[in-house]
Coordinates of C-alpha atoms in Angstrom, one line a residue:
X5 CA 0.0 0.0 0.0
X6 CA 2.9 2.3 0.5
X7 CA 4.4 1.8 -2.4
X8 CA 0.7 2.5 -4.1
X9 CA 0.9 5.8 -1.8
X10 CA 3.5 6.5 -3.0
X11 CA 2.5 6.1 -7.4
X12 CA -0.7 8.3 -6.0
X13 CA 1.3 11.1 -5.5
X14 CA 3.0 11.6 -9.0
X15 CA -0.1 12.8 -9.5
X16 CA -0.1 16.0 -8.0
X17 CA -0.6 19.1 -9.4
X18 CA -2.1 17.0 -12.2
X19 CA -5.7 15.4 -11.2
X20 CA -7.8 17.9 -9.3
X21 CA -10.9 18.5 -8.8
X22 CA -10.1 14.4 -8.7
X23 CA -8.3 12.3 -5.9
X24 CA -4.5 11.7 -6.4
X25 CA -5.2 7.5 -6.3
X26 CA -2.2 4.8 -6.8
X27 CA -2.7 0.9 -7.2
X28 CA -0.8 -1.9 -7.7
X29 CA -1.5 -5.1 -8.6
X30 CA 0.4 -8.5 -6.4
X31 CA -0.4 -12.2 -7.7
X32 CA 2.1 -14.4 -5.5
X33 CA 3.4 -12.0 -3.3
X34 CA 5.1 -10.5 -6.7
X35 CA 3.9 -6.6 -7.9
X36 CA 3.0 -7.2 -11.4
X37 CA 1.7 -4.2 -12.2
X38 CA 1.6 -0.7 -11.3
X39 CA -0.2 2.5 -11.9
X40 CA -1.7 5.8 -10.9
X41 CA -4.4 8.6 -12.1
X42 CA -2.1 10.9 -14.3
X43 CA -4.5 13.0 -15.2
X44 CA -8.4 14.7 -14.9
X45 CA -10.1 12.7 -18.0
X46 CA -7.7 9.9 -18.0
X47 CA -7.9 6.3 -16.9
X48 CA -7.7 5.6 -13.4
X49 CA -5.1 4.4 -11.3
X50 CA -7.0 0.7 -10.9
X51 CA -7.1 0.6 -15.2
X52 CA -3.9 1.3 -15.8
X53 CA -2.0 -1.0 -13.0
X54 CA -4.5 -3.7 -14.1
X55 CA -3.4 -3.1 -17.9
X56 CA 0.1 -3.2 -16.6
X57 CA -0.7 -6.7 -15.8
X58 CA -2.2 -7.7 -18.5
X59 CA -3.0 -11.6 -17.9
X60 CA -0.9 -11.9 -14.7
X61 CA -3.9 -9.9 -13.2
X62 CA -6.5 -12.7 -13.6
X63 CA -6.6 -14.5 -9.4
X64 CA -4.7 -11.5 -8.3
X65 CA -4.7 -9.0 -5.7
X66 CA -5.0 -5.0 -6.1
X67 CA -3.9 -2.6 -4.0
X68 CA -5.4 0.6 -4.4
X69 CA -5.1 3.9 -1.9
X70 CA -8.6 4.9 -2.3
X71 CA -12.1 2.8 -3.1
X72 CA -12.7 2.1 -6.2
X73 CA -15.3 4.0 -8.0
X74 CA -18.5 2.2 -9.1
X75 CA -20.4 5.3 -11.2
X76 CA -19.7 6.6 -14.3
X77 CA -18.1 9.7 -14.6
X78 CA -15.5 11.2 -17.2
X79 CA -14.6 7.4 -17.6
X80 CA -16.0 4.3 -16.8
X81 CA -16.9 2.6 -13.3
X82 CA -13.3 0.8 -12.1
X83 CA -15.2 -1.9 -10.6
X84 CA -16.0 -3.0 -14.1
X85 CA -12.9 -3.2 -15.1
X86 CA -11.8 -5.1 -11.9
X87 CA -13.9 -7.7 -12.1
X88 CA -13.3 -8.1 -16.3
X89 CA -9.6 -8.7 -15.4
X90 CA -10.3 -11.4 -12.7
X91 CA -8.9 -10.0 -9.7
X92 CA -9.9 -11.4 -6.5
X93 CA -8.9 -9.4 -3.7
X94 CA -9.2 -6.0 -3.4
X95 CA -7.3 -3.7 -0.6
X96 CA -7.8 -0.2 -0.2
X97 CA -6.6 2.1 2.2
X98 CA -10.2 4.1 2.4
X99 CA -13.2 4.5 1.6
X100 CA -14.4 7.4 -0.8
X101 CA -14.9 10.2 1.4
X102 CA -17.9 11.6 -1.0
X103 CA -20.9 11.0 0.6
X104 CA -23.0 10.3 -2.4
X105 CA -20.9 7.3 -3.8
X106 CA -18.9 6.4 -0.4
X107 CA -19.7 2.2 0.1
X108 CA -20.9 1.3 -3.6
X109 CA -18.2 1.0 -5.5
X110 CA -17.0 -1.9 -2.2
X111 CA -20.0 -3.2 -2.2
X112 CA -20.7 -3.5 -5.4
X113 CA -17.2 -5.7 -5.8
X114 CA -18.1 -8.0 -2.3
X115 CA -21.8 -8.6 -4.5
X116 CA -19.8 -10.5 -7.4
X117 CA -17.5 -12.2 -5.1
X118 CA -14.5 -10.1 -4.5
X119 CA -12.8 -10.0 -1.3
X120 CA -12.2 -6.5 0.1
X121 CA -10.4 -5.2 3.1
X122 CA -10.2 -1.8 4.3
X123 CA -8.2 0.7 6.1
X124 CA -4.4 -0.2 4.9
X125 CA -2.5 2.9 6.0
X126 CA -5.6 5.2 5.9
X127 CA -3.9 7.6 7.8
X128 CA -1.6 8.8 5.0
X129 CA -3.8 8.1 2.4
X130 CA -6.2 10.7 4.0
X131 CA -3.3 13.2 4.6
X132 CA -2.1 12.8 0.4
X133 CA -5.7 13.9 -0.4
X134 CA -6.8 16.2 2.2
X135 CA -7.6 18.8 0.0
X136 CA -10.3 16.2 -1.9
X137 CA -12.0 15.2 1.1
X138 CA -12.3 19.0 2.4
X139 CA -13.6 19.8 -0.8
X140 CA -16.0 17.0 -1.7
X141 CA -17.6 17.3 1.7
X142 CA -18.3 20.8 2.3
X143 CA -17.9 22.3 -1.1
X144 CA -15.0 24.8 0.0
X145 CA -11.3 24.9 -0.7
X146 CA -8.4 23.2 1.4
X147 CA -6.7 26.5 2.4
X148 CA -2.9 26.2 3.8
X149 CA -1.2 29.2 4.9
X150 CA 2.2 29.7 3.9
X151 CA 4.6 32.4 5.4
X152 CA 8.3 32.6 5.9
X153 CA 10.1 34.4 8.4
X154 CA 13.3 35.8 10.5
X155 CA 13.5 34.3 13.8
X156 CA 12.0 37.2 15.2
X157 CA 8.8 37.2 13.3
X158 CA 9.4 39.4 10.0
X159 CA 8.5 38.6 6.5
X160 CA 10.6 41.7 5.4
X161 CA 12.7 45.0 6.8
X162 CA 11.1 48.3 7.5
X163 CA 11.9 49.1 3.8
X164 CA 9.9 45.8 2.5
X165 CA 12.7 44.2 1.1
X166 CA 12.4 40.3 1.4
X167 CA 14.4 38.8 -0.9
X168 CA 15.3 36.6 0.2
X169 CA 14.3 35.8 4.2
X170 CA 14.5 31.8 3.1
X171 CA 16.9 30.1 1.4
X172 CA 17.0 28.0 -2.3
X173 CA 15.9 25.0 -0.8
X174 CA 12.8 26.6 1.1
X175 CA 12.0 28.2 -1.9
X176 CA 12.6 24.7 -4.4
X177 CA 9.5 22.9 -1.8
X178 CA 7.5 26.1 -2.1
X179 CA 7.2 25.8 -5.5
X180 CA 6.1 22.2 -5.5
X181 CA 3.4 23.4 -3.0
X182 CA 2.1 25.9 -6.1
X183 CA 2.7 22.7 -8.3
X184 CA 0.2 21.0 -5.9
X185 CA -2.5 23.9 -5.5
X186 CA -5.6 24.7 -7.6
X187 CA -4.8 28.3 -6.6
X188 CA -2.6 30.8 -5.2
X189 CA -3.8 33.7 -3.0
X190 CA -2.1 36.8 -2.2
X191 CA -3.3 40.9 -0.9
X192 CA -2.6 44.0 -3.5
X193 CA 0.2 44.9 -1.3
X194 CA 2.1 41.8 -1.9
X195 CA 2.0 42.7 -5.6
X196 CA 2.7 46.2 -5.1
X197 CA 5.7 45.5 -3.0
X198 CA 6.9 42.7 -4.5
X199 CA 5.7 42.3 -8.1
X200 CA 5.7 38.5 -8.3
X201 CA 4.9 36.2 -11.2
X202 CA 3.0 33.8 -8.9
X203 CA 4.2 30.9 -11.4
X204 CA 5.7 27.5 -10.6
X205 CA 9.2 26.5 -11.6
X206 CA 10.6 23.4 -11.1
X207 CA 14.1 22.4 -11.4
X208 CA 12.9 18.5 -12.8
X209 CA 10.0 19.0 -14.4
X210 CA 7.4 21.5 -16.1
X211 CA 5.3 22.5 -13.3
X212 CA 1.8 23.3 -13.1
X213 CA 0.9 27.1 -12.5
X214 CA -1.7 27.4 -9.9
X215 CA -4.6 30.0 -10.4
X216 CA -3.3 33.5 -9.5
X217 CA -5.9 35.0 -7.1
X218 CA -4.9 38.7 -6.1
X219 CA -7.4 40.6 -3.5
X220 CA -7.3 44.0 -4.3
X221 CA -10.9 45.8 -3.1
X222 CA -10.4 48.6 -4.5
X223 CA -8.9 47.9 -8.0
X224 CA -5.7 49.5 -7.7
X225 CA -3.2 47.0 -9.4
X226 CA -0.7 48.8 -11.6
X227 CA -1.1 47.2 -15.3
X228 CA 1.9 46.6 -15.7
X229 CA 2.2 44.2 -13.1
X230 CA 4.2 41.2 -13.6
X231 CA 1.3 39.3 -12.6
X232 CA -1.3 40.3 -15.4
X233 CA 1.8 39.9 -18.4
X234 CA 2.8 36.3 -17.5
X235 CA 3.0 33.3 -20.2
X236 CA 0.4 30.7 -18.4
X237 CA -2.7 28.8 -18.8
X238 CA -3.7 29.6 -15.9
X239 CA -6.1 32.1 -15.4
X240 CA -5.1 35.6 -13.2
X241 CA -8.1 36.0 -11.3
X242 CA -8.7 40.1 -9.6
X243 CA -11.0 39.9 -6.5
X244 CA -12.5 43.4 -6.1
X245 CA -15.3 45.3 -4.4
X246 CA -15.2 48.0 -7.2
X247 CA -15.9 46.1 -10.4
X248 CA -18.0 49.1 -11.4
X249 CA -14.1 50.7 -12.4
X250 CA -13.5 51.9 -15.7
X251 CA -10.2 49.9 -15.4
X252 CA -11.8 46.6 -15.3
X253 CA -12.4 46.6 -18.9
X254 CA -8.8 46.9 -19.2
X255 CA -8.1 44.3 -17.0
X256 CA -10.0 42.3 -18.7
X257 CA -8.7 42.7 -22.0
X258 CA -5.3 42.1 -20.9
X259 CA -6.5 38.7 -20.3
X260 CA -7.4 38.8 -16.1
X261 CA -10.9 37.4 -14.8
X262 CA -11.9 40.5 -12.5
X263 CA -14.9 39.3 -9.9
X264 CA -16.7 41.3 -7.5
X265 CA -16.8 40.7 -4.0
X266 CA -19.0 40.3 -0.9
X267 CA -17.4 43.2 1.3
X268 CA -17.2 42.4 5.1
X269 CA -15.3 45.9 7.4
X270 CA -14.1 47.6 4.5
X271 CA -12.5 44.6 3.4
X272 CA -13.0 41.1 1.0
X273 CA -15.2 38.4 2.6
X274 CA -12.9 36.0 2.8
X275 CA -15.8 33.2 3.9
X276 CA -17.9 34.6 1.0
X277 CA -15.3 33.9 -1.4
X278 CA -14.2 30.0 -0.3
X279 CA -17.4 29.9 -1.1
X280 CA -17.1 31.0 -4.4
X281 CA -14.1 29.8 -5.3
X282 CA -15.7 25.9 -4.6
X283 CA -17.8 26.7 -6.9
X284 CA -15.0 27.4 -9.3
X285 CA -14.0 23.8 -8.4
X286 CA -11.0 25.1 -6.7
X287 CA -10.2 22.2 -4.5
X288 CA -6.9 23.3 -2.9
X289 CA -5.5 27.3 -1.8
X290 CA -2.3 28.0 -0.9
X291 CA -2.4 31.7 0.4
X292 CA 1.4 33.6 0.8
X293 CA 0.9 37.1 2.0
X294 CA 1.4 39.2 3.2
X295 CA 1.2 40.0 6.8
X296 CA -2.5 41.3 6.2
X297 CA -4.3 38.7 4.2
X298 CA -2.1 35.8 6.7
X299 CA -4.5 37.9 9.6
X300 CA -7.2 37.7 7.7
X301 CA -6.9 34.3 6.6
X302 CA -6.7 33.6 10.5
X303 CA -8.9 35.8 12.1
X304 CA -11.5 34.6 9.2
X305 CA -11.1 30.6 10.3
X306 CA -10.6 30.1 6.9
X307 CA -7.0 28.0 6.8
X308 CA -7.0 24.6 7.5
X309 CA -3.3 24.0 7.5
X310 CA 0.2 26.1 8.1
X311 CA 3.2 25.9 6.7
X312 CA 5.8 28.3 8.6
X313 CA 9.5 28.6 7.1
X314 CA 11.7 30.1 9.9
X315 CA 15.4 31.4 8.6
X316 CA 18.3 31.7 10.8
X317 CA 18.3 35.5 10.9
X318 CA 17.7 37.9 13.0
X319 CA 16.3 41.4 11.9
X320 CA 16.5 42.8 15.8
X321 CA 14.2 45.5 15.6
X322 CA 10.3 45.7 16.0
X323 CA 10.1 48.1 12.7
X324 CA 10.1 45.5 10.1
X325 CA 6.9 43.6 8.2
X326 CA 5.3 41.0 10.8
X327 CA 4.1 37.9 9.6
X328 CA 0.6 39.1 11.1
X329 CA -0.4 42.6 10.9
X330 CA -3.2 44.2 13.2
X331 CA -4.9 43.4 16.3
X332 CA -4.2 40.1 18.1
X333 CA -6.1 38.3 21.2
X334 CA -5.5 39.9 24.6
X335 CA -5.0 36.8 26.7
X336 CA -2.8 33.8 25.5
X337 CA -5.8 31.5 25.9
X338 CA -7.3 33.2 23.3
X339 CA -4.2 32.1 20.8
X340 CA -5.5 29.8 17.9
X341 CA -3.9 26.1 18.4
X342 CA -2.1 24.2 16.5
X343 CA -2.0 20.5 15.8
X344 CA -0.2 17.5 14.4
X345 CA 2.9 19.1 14.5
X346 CA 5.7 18.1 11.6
X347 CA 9.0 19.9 11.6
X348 CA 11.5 19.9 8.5
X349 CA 14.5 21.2 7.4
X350 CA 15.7 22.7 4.4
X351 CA 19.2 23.4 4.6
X352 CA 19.9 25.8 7.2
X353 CA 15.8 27.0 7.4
X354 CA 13.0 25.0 9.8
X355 CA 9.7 24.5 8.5
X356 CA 6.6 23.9 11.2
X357 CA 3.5 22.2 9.3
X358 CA 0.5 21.7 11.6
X359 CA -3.4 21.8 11.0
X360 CA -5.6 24.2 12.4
X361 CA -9.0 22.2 12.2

């Protein structure tokens, strides 16, 4: 099942608003075949391992991270194709978390005589497609914060100069994290100060540029942003609460999606738009700055997961750009917890990942 984990995750960046599934197929204690969902539209991890096989699949076992389907979708039901091959054990690691096909596609397989087991390493299987089950059960992005810092808590120097607070290797797994994200969020400011790209690159590979999502309320992006003249297929996508501007037309023409807002305080309604961007079929948000959209994010309830890179610096003063900007809690109890702690390194920097729901 690991090593079936393991094919499920080549597939990141790649299948959404689909699960990243794996499978491999064992007759005699020997893998015979192997295989995983490369693609939205393409065959699924259970065809292609069984194909792999070819005859050796007939009185075989298949392992397979996540239940196979039994409805037809953009292809055909895999329990077909499981039981035209002859297998005659199935183990998955869980059962499909969407509530409207979760059972069927197991119980369909038992009903012609199949064995099935269940709950091989679900743990990690559930981890490698959080942002699926999030999104097929309440309709809503999997939103992980991203922020990266000087030990003392700044994302920049009084000046807003930030380049760089992490190092190459920080920045390489960031990247894949875009790879592996529907969407990328970041506040006007960030542009303004910065002037990102908000594109993937990856050193092995042609990545997979996420959705640029820029919150901007009251339309002031410079046109000549980085942003709106990039090279992708992805869409650049303007959230605003002044659509009614004679520069969205502009916008617009340059190629950006400009969509108007629920406005909450003066500012985006960040609930409002998960909403929204569900409906987009946005399955997975990575949100990296700056210090007032991170506040936001948090004071909004709206970030499932963290991912804090800490550099081995030291700005020593209390002038520069805080990874948080505004008004905090005023007792400690009152601080928002975090859970299922990981901690990596990257070179020299320290990464905490941890969940906040």
């Amino acid at each position: 099942m690991n090593i079936a984990l393991d094919l499920a995750a080549k597939g990141a960046g790649y299948t959404s608003p689909n699960p990243m599934v794996g499978a491999v197929v064992v007759s005699e204690g020997t893998i015979v075949g192997k295989g995983w969902h490369e693609s939205v539209g393409g065959p699924h991890a259970e065809v292609n391992a069984i194909n792999d096989a070819g005859n050796l699949a007939k009185g075989a076992a298949l392992y397979v991270t996540l239940e196979p389907c039994n409805h037809q979708g953009r292809t055909p039901p895999c329990t077909q194709k499981i039981i035209s091959a002859g297998i005659k054990r199935v183990v998955m690691a869980m059962a499909d978390p969407n509530p409207n096909v979760s059972g069927g596609g197991e119980k369909f397989l038992k009903q012609h005589g199949i064995t099935v087991e269940s709950g091989i390493c679900r743990n990690r299987a559930q981890r490698l497609n959080e942002s699926f089950i999030k999104y097929v059960l309440t309709k809503k992005p999997f939103v992980t914060l991203k922020c990266a810092a000087t030990l003392d808590g700044r994302i920049a120097t009084r000046t807003g100069d930030s380049k760089w607070v992490t190092g190459k290797a920080s920045r390489k797994y960031v990247h894949g994290l875009r790879h592996s994200a529907d969407a990328i969020m970041v506040g006007i400011n960030t542009i303004k100060t910065d002037n990102p790209s908000l594109t993937t690159r990856l050193e092995n590979k042609k990545g997979v540029d996420p959705k640029r999502i820029i919150l901007d309320t009251n339309l002031s992006i410079a046109e000549d942003a980085k942003v709106l003249q990039v090279a992708s297929e992805s869409d650049t996508i303007i959230i605003t609460g002044n659509s009614k501007s004679s520069k969205k037309n502009r916008l617009e023409k340059m190629g950006a999606r400009v969509i108007d807002a629920d406005i909450k305080d003066s500012r985006i309604d960040l609930n409002a738009l998960m909403i929204r961007l569900g409906q987009m079929e946005i399955t997975s948000l990575l949100i990296e700055g700056g210090g007032q959209v991170a506040a936001a994010s948090l004071k909004a309830e709206i970030v499932d997961k963290i991912c804090f890179f800490y550099a081995p610096k030291i700005l020593g003063g209390d002038d520069g750009v805080s990874m948080c900007s505004g008004t905090g809690p005023d007792l400690m109890s009152r601080s928002i917890p975090v859970k299922d702690i990981t901690v990596r390194r990257f070179d020299d920097d320290v990464m905490i990942e941890g969940y906040l729901t």
